[in-house]
mmCIF file of C-alpha atoms in Angstrom:
data_model
loop_
_atom_site.group_PDB
_atom_site.id
_atom_site.type_symbol
_atom_site.label_atom_id
_atom_site.label_comp_id
_atom_site.label_asym_id
_atom_site.label_seq_id
_atom_site.Cartn_x
_atom_site.Cartn_y
_atom_site.Cartn_z
ATOM 1 C CA UNK G 1 116.341 87.944 101.168
ATOM 2 C CA UNK G 2 119.184 88.959 98.843
ATOM 3 C CA UNK G 3 118.997 92.047 96.663
ATOM 4 C CA UNK G 4 119.039 89.771 93.620
ATOM 5 C CA UNK G 5 115.910 87.940 94.809
ATOM 6 C CA UNK G 6 114.271 91.231 95.801
ATOM 7 C CA UNK G 7 114.899 92.712 92.347
ATOM 8 C CA UNK G 8 113.554 89.565 90.665
ATOM 9 C CA UNK G 9 110.402 89.638 92.791
ATOM 10 C CA UNK G 10 109.889 93.322 92.039
ATOM 11 C CA UNK G 11 110.141 92.717 88.297
ATOM 12 C CA UNK G 12 107.798 89.730 88.613
ATOM 13 C CA UNK G 13 105.089 91.694 90.427
ATOM 14 C CA UNK G 14 105.357 94.563 87.942
ATOM 15 C CA UNK G 15 104.855 92.098 85.079
ATOM 16 C CA UNK G 16 101.950 90.157 86.621
ATOM 17 C CA UNK G 17 100.168 93.400 87.544
ATOM 18 C CA UNK G 18 99.406 93.924 83.841
ATOM 19 C CA UNK G 19 97.439 90.655 83.742
ATOM 20 C CA UNK G 20 94.062 92.063 84.800
ATOM 21 C CA UNK G 21 93.958 95.110 82.483
ATOM 22 C CA UNK G 22 95.282 93.125 79.511
ATOM 23 C CA UNK G 23 92.628 90.448 80.077
ATOM 24 C CA UNK G 24 89.873 93.061 80.259
ATOM 25 C CA UNK G 25 91.135 94.647 77.034
ATOM 26 C CA UNK G 26 90.791 91.342 75.147
ATOM 27 C CA UNK G 27 87.716 90.908 72.951
ATOM 28 C CA UNK G 28 87.154 87.197 73.658
ATOM 29 C CA UNK G 29 85.298 84.903 76.040
ATOM 30 C CA UNK G 30 86.949 85.106 79.500
ATOM 31 C CA UNK G 31 87.752 81.387 79.690
ATOM 32 C CA UNK G 32 89.180 81.547 76.177
ATOM 33 C CA UNK G 33 91.408 84.418 77.321
ATOM 34 C CA UNK G 34 92.817 82.141 80.039
ATOM 35 C CA UNK G 35 93.299 79.313 77.537
ATOM 36 C CA UNK G 36 95.127 81.450 74.964
ATOM 37 C CA UNK G 37 97.271 83.019 77.664
ATOM 38 C CA UNK G 38 98.713 79.616 78.542
ATOM 39 C CA UNK G 39 98.750 78.180 75.000
ATOM 40 C CA UNK G 40 100.680 81.158 73.639
ATOM 41 C CA UNK G 41 103.048 81.011 76.609
ATOM 42 C CA UNK G 42 103.823 77.369 75.855
ATOM 43 C CA UNK G 43 104.252 78.156 72.147
ATOM 44 C CA UNK G 44 106.777 80.917 72.900
ATOM 45 C CA UNK G 45 108.564 78.771 75.478
ATOM 46 C CA UNK G 46 108.693 75.621 73.345
ATOM 47 C CA UNK G 47 111.759 76.447 71.163
ATOM 48 C CA UNK G 48 113.923 77.412 74.143
ATOM 49 C CA UNK G 49 112.871 74.418 76.228
ATOM 50 C CA UNK G 50 113.383 71.999 73.343
ATOM 51 C CA UNK G 51 116.898 73.290 72.681
ATOM 52 C CA UNK G 52 117.797 72.914 76.350
ATOM 53 C CA UNK G 53 116.165 69.517 76.740
ATOM 54 C CA UNK G 54 113.796 70.924 79.344
ATOM 55 C CA UNK G 55 110.959 68.468 78.734
ATOM 56 C CA UNK G 56 112.779 65.761 80.676
ATOM 57 C CA UNK G 57 111.396 65.493 84.234
ATOM 58 C CA UNK G 58 112.471 62.644 86.547
ATOM 59 C CA UNK G 59 109.621 60.160 87.100
ATOM 60 C CA UNK G 60 109.512 60.802 90.848
ATOM 61 C CA UNK G 61 108.768 64.499 90.227
ATOM 62 C CA UNK G 62 106.159 64.068 87.495
ATOM 63 C CA UNK G 63 103.058 63.699 89.719
ATOM 64 C CA UNK G 64 103.877 66.880 91.630
ATOM 65 C CA UNK G 65 104.701 68.790 88.428
ATOM 66 C CA UNK G 66 101.421 67.669 86.847
ATOM 67 C CA UNK G 67 99.562 68.714 90.002
ATOM 68 C CA UNK G 68 101.185 72.159 89.828
ATOM 69 C CA UNK G 69 100.056 72.477 86.192
ATOM 70 C CA UNK G 70 96.481 71.528 87.081
ATOM 71 C CA UNK G 71 96.428 74.041 89.939
ATOM 72 C CA UNK G 72 97.787 76.795 87.695
ATOM 73 C CA UNK G 73 95.186 76.014 85.019
ATOM 74 C CA UNK G 74 92.383 76.118 87.596
ATOM 75 C CA UNK G 75 93.778 79.369 88.974
ATOM 76 C CA UNK G 76 93.573 81.148 85.617
ATOM 77 C CA UNK G 77 90.319 79.417 84.662
ATOM 78 C CA UNK G 78 88.658 80.801 87.790
ATOM 79 C CA UNK G 79 90.349 84.166 88.152
ATOM 80 C CA UNK G 80 90.235 85.601 84.615
ATOM 81 C CA UNK G 81 86.442 85.080 84.245
ATOM 82 C CA UNK G 82 85.977 86.719 87.661
ATOM 83 C CA UNK G 83 87.287 89.986 86.187
ATOM 84 C CA UNK G 84 84.070 90.264 84.165
ATOM 85 C CA UNK G 85 81.836 89.531 87.162
ATOM 86 C CA UNK G 86 83.249 91.844 89.827
ATOM 87 C CA UNK G 87 85.533 94.883 89.872
ATOM 88 C CA UNK G 88 89.190 94.476 88.968
ATOM 89 C CA UNK G 89 90.257 95.834 92.368
ATOM 90 C CA UNK G 90 88.085 93.333 94.238
ATOM 91 C CA UNK G 91 89.113 90.396 92.054
ATOM 92 C CA UNK G 92 92.839 91.083 92.273
ATOM 93 C CA UNK G 93 92.699 91.721 96.026
ATOM 94 C CA UNK G 94 90.850 88.462 96.658
ATOM 95 C CA UNK G 95 93.079 86.404 94.363
ATOM 96 C CA UNK G 96 96.158 87.595 96.258
ATOM 97 C CA UNK G 97 94.925 86.331 99.644
ATOM 98 C CA UNK G 98 96.892 83.098 99.146
ATOM 99 C CA UNK G 99 99.690 84.103 101.562
ATOM 100 C CA UNK G 100 97.354 83.627 104.579
ATOM 101 C CA UNK G 101 98.152 79.929 104.923
ATOM 102 C CA UNK G 102 101.884 80.439 104.507
ATOM 103 C CA UNK G 103 102.013 83.211 107.074
ATOM 104 C CA UNK G 104 99.939 81.323 109.642
ATOM 105 C CA UNK G 105 102.800 78.833 109.749
ATOM 106 C CA UNK G 106 105.327 81.559 110.477
ATOM 107 C CA UNK G 107 104.784 83.379 113.775
ATOM 108 C CA UNK G 108 107.354 86.057 112.945
ATOM 109 C CA UNK G 109 105.651 87.155 109.744
ATOM 110 C CA UNK G 110 102.083 87.204 111.074
ATOM 111 C CA UNK G 111 102.390 90.733 112.411
ATOM 112 C CA UNK G 112 103.419 92.038 109.019
ATOM 113 C CA UNK G 113 100.681 90.062 107.349
ATOM 114 C CA UNK G 114 98.128 91.581 109.731
ATOM 115 C CA UNK G 115 99.404 94.993 108.675
ATOM 116 C CA UNK G 116 99.024 94.131 104.998
ATOM 117 C CA UNK G 117 95.463 92.844 105.265
ATOM 118 C CA UNK G 118 93.849 96.203 106.174
ATOM 119 C CA UNK G 119 95.677 97.700 103.198
ATOM 120 C CA UNK G 120 94.278 95.000 100.927
ATOM 121 C CA UNK G 121 90.809 95.698 102.277
ATOM 122 C CA UNK G 122 91.159 99.403 101.551
ATOM 123 C CA UNK G 123 92.379 98.752 97.997
ATOM 124 C CA UNK G 124 89.420 96.468 97.312
ATOM 125 C CA UNK G 125 86.779 98.301 99.289
ATOM 126 C CA UNK G 126 85.211 99.804 96.159
ATOM 127 C CA UNK G 127 83.699 96.353 95.593
ATOM 128 C CA UNK G 128 81.249 97.163 98.380
ATOM 129 C CA UNK G 129 80.046 100.453 96.896
ATOM 130 C CA UNK G 130 78.226 101.469 93.753
ATOM 131 C CA UNK G 131 79.735 103.829 91.176
ATOM 132 C CA UNK G 132 78.542 106.874 93.177
ATOM 133 C CA UNK G 133 80.272 105.678 96.354
ATOM 134 C CA UNK G 134 76.885 104.934 97.928
ATOM 135 C CA UNK G 135 75.356 101.989 99.742
ATOM 136 C CA UNK G 136 76.654 98.457 100.015
ATOM 137 C CA UNK G 137 75.820 96.159 97.119
ATOM 138 C CA UNK G 138 75.228 92.436 97.213
ATOM 139 C CA UNK G 139 74.970 91.663 93.529
ATOM 140 C CA UNK G 140 74.829 87.880 92.943
ATOM 141 C CA UNK G 141 77.007 88.398 89.888
ATOM 142 C CA UNK G 142 79.662 90.260 91.895
ATOM 143 C CA UNK G 143 79.498 87.716 94.722
ATOM 144 C CA UNK G 144 80.068 84.919 92.213
ATOM 145 C CA UNK G 145 83.088 86.782 90.883
ATOM 146 C CA UNK G 146 84.398 87.244 94.421
ATOM 147 C CA UNK G 147 83.964 83.545 95.154
ATOM 148 C CA UNK G 148 85.775 82.561 91.956
ATOM 149 C CA UNK G 149 88.657 84.907 92.809
ATOM 150 C CA UNK G 150 88.935 83.366 96.289
ATOM 151 C CA UNK G 151 88.941 79.859 94.820
ATOM 152 C CA UNK G 152 91.640 80.973 92.391
ATOM 153 C CA UNK G 153 93.660 82.210 95.380
ATOM 154 C CA UNK G 154 93.476 78.739 96.938
ATOM 155 C CA UNK G 155 94.724 77.183 93.705
ATOM 156 C CA UNK G 156 97.595 79.676 93.523
ATOM 157 C CA UNK G 157 98.611 78.923 97.116
ATOM 158 C CA UNK G 158 98.791 75.211 96.346
ATOM 159 C CA UNK G 159 100.646 75.882 93.103
ATOM 160 C CA UNK G 160 103.338 77.919 94.877
ATOM 161 C CA UNK G 161 103.747 75.395 97.702
ATOM 162 C CA UNK G 162 104.177 72.531 95.236
ATOM 163 C CA UNK G 163 106.472 74.684 93.111
ATOM 164 C CA UNK G 164 108.719 75.504 96.061
ATOM 165 C CA UNK G 165 109.414 71.792 96.593
ATOM 166 C CA UNK G 166 110.009 71.082 92.921
ATOM 167 C CA UNK G 167 112.138 74.138 92.111
ATOM 168 C CA UNK G 168 114.828 72.994 94.545
ATOM 169 C CA UNK G 169 115.395 69.888 92.387
ATOM 170 C CA UNK G 170 114.294 70.828 88.853
ATOM 171 C CA UNK G 171 115.688 73.410 86.469
ATOM 172 C CA UNK G 172 113.450 76.388 85.787
ATOM 173 C CA UNK G 173 113.022 75.391 82.121
ATOM 174 C CA UNK G 174 111.930 71.855 82.991
ATOM 175 C CA UNK G 175 109.492 73.048 85.614
ATOM 176 C CA UNK G 176 107.917 75.738 83.424
ATOM 177 C CA UNK G 177 107.558 73.385 80.459
ATOM 178 C CA UNK G 178 105.530 70.852 82.429
ATOM 179 C CA UNK G 179 103.551 73.344 84.511
ATOM 180 C CA UNK G 180 102.588 75.730 81.717
ATOM 181 C CA UNK G 181 101.863 72.811 79.409
ATOM 182 C CA UNK G 182 99.647 71.157 82.029
ATOM 183 C CA UNK G 183 97.766 74.413 82.636
ATOM 184 C CA UNK G 184 97.182 74.818 78.887
ATOM 185 C CA UNK G 185 95.773 71.269 78.614
ATOM 186 C CA UNK G 186 93.425 71.890 81.570
ATOM 187 C CA UNK G 187 92.108 75.100 80.022
ATOM 188 C CA UNK G 188 91.708 73.593 76.536
ATOM 189 C CA UNK G 189 89.651 70.840 78.144
ATOM 190 C CA UNK G 190 87.526 73.356 80.061
ATOM 191 C CA UNK G 191 86.819 75.399 76.929
ATOM 192 C CA UNK G 192 85.822 72.228 75.033
ATOM 193 C CA UNK G 193 83.631 70.756 77.804
ATOM 194 C CA UNK G 194 81.842 74.037 78.533
ATOM 195 C CA UNK G 195 81.491 74.806 74.800
ATOM 196 C CA UNK G 196 83.023 78.256 75.133
ATOM 197 C CA UNK G 197 83.739 80.131 71.905
ATOM 198 C CA UNK G 198 87.520 79.664 71.606
ATOM 199 C CA UNK G 199 88.416 82.342 69.066
ATOM 200 C CA UNK G 200 88.744 86.082 69.749
ATOM 201 C CA UNK G 201 86.047 88.237 68.208
ATOM 202 C CA UNK G 202 88.516 90.494 66.383
ATOM 203 C CA UNK G 203 92.069 90.448 65.096
ATOM 204 C CA UNK G 204 92.978 93.241 67.487
ATOM 205 C CA UNK G 205 92.271 90.909 70.424
ATOM 206 C CA UNK G 206 95.430 88.947 69.659
ATOM 207 C CA UNK G 207 97.660 91.843 70.733
ATOM 208 C CA UNK G 208 96.599 91.835 74.430
ATOM 209 C CA UNK G 209 96.632 88.018 74.368
ATOM 210 C CA UNK G 210 100.246 88.042 73.214
ATOM 211 C CA UNK G 211 100.937 90.662 75.863
ATOM 212 C CA UNK G 212 99.433 88.367 78.520
ATOM 213 C CA UNK G 213 101.693 85.537 77.432
ATOM 214 C CA UNK G 214 104.917 87.533 77.169
ATOM 215 C CA UNK G 215 104.478 89.877 80.143
ATOM 216 C CA UNK G 216 102.497 88.462 83.093
ATOM 217 C CA UNK G 217 103.165 84.793 82.267
ATOM 218 C CA UNK G 218 106.592 84.288 80.665
ATOM 219 C CA UNK G 219 108.147 87.213 82.526
ATOM 220 C CA UNK G 220 106.082 87.547 85.699
ATOM 221 C CA UNK G 221 105.192 83.987 86.645
ATOM 222 C CA UNK G 222 108.529 82.662 85.422
ATOM 223 C CA UNK G 223 110.342 85.109 87.726
ATOM 224 C CA UNK G 224 108.065 84.091 90.608
ATOM 225 C CA UNK G 225 109.045 80.478 89.996
ATOM 226 C CA UNK G 226 112.704 81.503 89.814
ATOM 227 C CA UNK G 227 112.338 83.286 93.141
ATOM 228 C CA UNK G 228 110.967 80.134 94.784
ATOM 229 C CA UNK G 229 114.463 78.638 94.504
ATOM 230 C CA UNK G 230 116.083 81.720 96.060
ATOM 231 C CA UNK G 231 113.799 82.712 98.931
ATOM 232 C CA UNK G 232 110.965 81.416 101.111
ATOM 233 C CA UNK G 233 107.574 80.701 99.512
ATOM 234 C CA UNK G 234 105.755 82.935 102.012
ATOM 235 C CA UNK G 235 107.884 85.912 100.922
ATOM 236 C CA UNK G 236 107.013 85.282 97.288
ATOM 237 C CA UNK G 237 103.346 85.211 98.309
ATOM 238 C CA UNK G 238 103.669 88.396 100.367
ATOM 239 C CA UNK G 239 105.355 90.312 97.561
ATOM 240 C CA UNK G 240 102.480 89.431 95.221
ATOM 241 C CA UNK G 241 100.242 91.484 97.534
ATOM 242 C CA UNK G 242 101.566 94.548 95.729
ATOM 243 C CA UNK G 243 99.776 93.370 92.570
ATOM 244 C CA UNK G 244 96.327 94.830 93.486
ATOM 245 C CA UNK G 245 97.854 98.271 93.945
ATOM 246 C CA UNK G 246 99.543 98.229 90.557
ATOM 247 C CA UNK G 247 96.703 96.425 88.762
ATOM 248 C CA UNK G 248 94.172 98.992 90.005
ATOM 249 C CA UNK G 249 96.363 101.775 88.639
ATOM 250 C CA UNK G 250 96.915 100.119 85.233
ATOM 251 C CA UNK G 251 93.208 99.317 84.910
ATOM 252 C CA UNK G 252 92.338 102.938 85.608
ATOM 253 C CA UNK G 253 94.948 104.108 83.100
ATOM 254 C CA UNK G 254 94.165 101.711 80.237
ATOM 255 C CA UNK G 255 90.578 100.530 80.810
ATOM 256 C CA UNK G 256 89.089 103.573 82.513
ATOM 257 C CA UNK G 257 87.884 101.784 85.665
ATOM 258 C CA UNK G 258 88.958 104.362 88.233
ATOM 259 C CA UNK G 259 89.604 103.200 91.792
ATOM 260 C CA UNK G 260 88.163 105.413 94.565
ATOM 261 C CA UNK G 261 90.353 107.733 96.627
ATOM 262 C CA UNK G 262 90.332 105.407 99.636
ATOM 263 C CA UNK G 263 92.605 103.097 97.631
ATOM 264 C CA UNK G 264 95.507 105.497 98.240
ATOM 265 C CA UNK G 265 95.925 104.931 102.022
ATOM 266 C CA UNK G 266 95.406 101.208 101.506
ATOM 267 C CA UNK G 267 98.127 101.130 98.878
ATOM 268 C CA UNK G 268 100.490 103.018 101.177
ATOM 269 C CA UNK G 269 99.825 100.530 103.981
ATOM 270 C CA UNK G 270 100.505 97.536 101.708
ATOM 271 C CA UNK G 271 103.784 99.017 100.458
ATOM 272 C CA UNK G 272 104.921 99.909 103.998
ATOM 273 C CA UNK G 273 104.168 96.429 105.339
ATOM 274 C CA UNK G 274 106.010 94.765 102.475
ATOM 275 C CA UNK G 275 109.020 97.016 103.091
ATOM 276 C CA UNK G 276 109.072 95.885 106.735
ATOM 277 C CA UNK G 277 109.183 92.260 105.601
ATOM 278 C CA UNK G 278 111.635 92.465 102.714
ATOM 279 C CA UNK G 279 114.065 95.335 103.173
ATOM 280 C CA UNK G 280 115.582 94.493 106.569
ATOM 281 C CA UNK G 281 116.175 90.916 105.423
ATOM 282 C CA UNK G 282 117.876 92.162 102.275
ATOM 283 C CA UNK G 283 120.203 94.356 104.321
ATOM 284 C CA UNK G 284 121.246 91.390 106.436
ATOM 285 C CA UNK G 285 122.176 89.329 103.326
#
């Protein structure tokens, strides 16, 4: 991996790590938060894409681009509501398990992945304890949130695999226009069918929604898609594993949901494993 790709991935993960705390800070229905995140992203992206003629996608690529948009919409439609059902640490850890499939196909990276997984478990282990650090909990509400986060991880894995194939032939602007637009349509449809209140409950809720669009989506996810054309998809997936570490910290700082102390060794293990995967490759470039 080149230093350019490594820097882009680092900036992407930093940006997407603000997604969970910004969503939790928004005074709106969770599914509506997902919808506005994508709708505002498309609105901000529209002028640039129109000027560059980015809406034009060759017919042979349209089915795959539409599929990527549907998968991205399902990802956000499942994951953002999960943040209200289970802890942020648990949700973000589970939603970043998508690299498993990619790494199973690469024998050389499996050892590093096996080193990352215990770190992920330690970061998210507070899901299994109550606020006093006591006995295991099996709340149906939390289990539902965990299941939704896992399903969102599956959608993200498919989205990145499809995106890797498309990004080698489409410009970034063209790809983002179709994918973000498709995700917005999926989420608008979900809000309408499920009769979710679409509007935020207060004017102040628009600020974190705009932040979600500009930071985690237009900056973070756009850089992840850029990286797909410059490095392997499994490395993009692996780098995203740093998100739970950062998201847990931001959520503690801005929302007040403090992670337990056992997150610290887990975070150190995740960072060390990612360094083993990325840094030697960058030095060889």
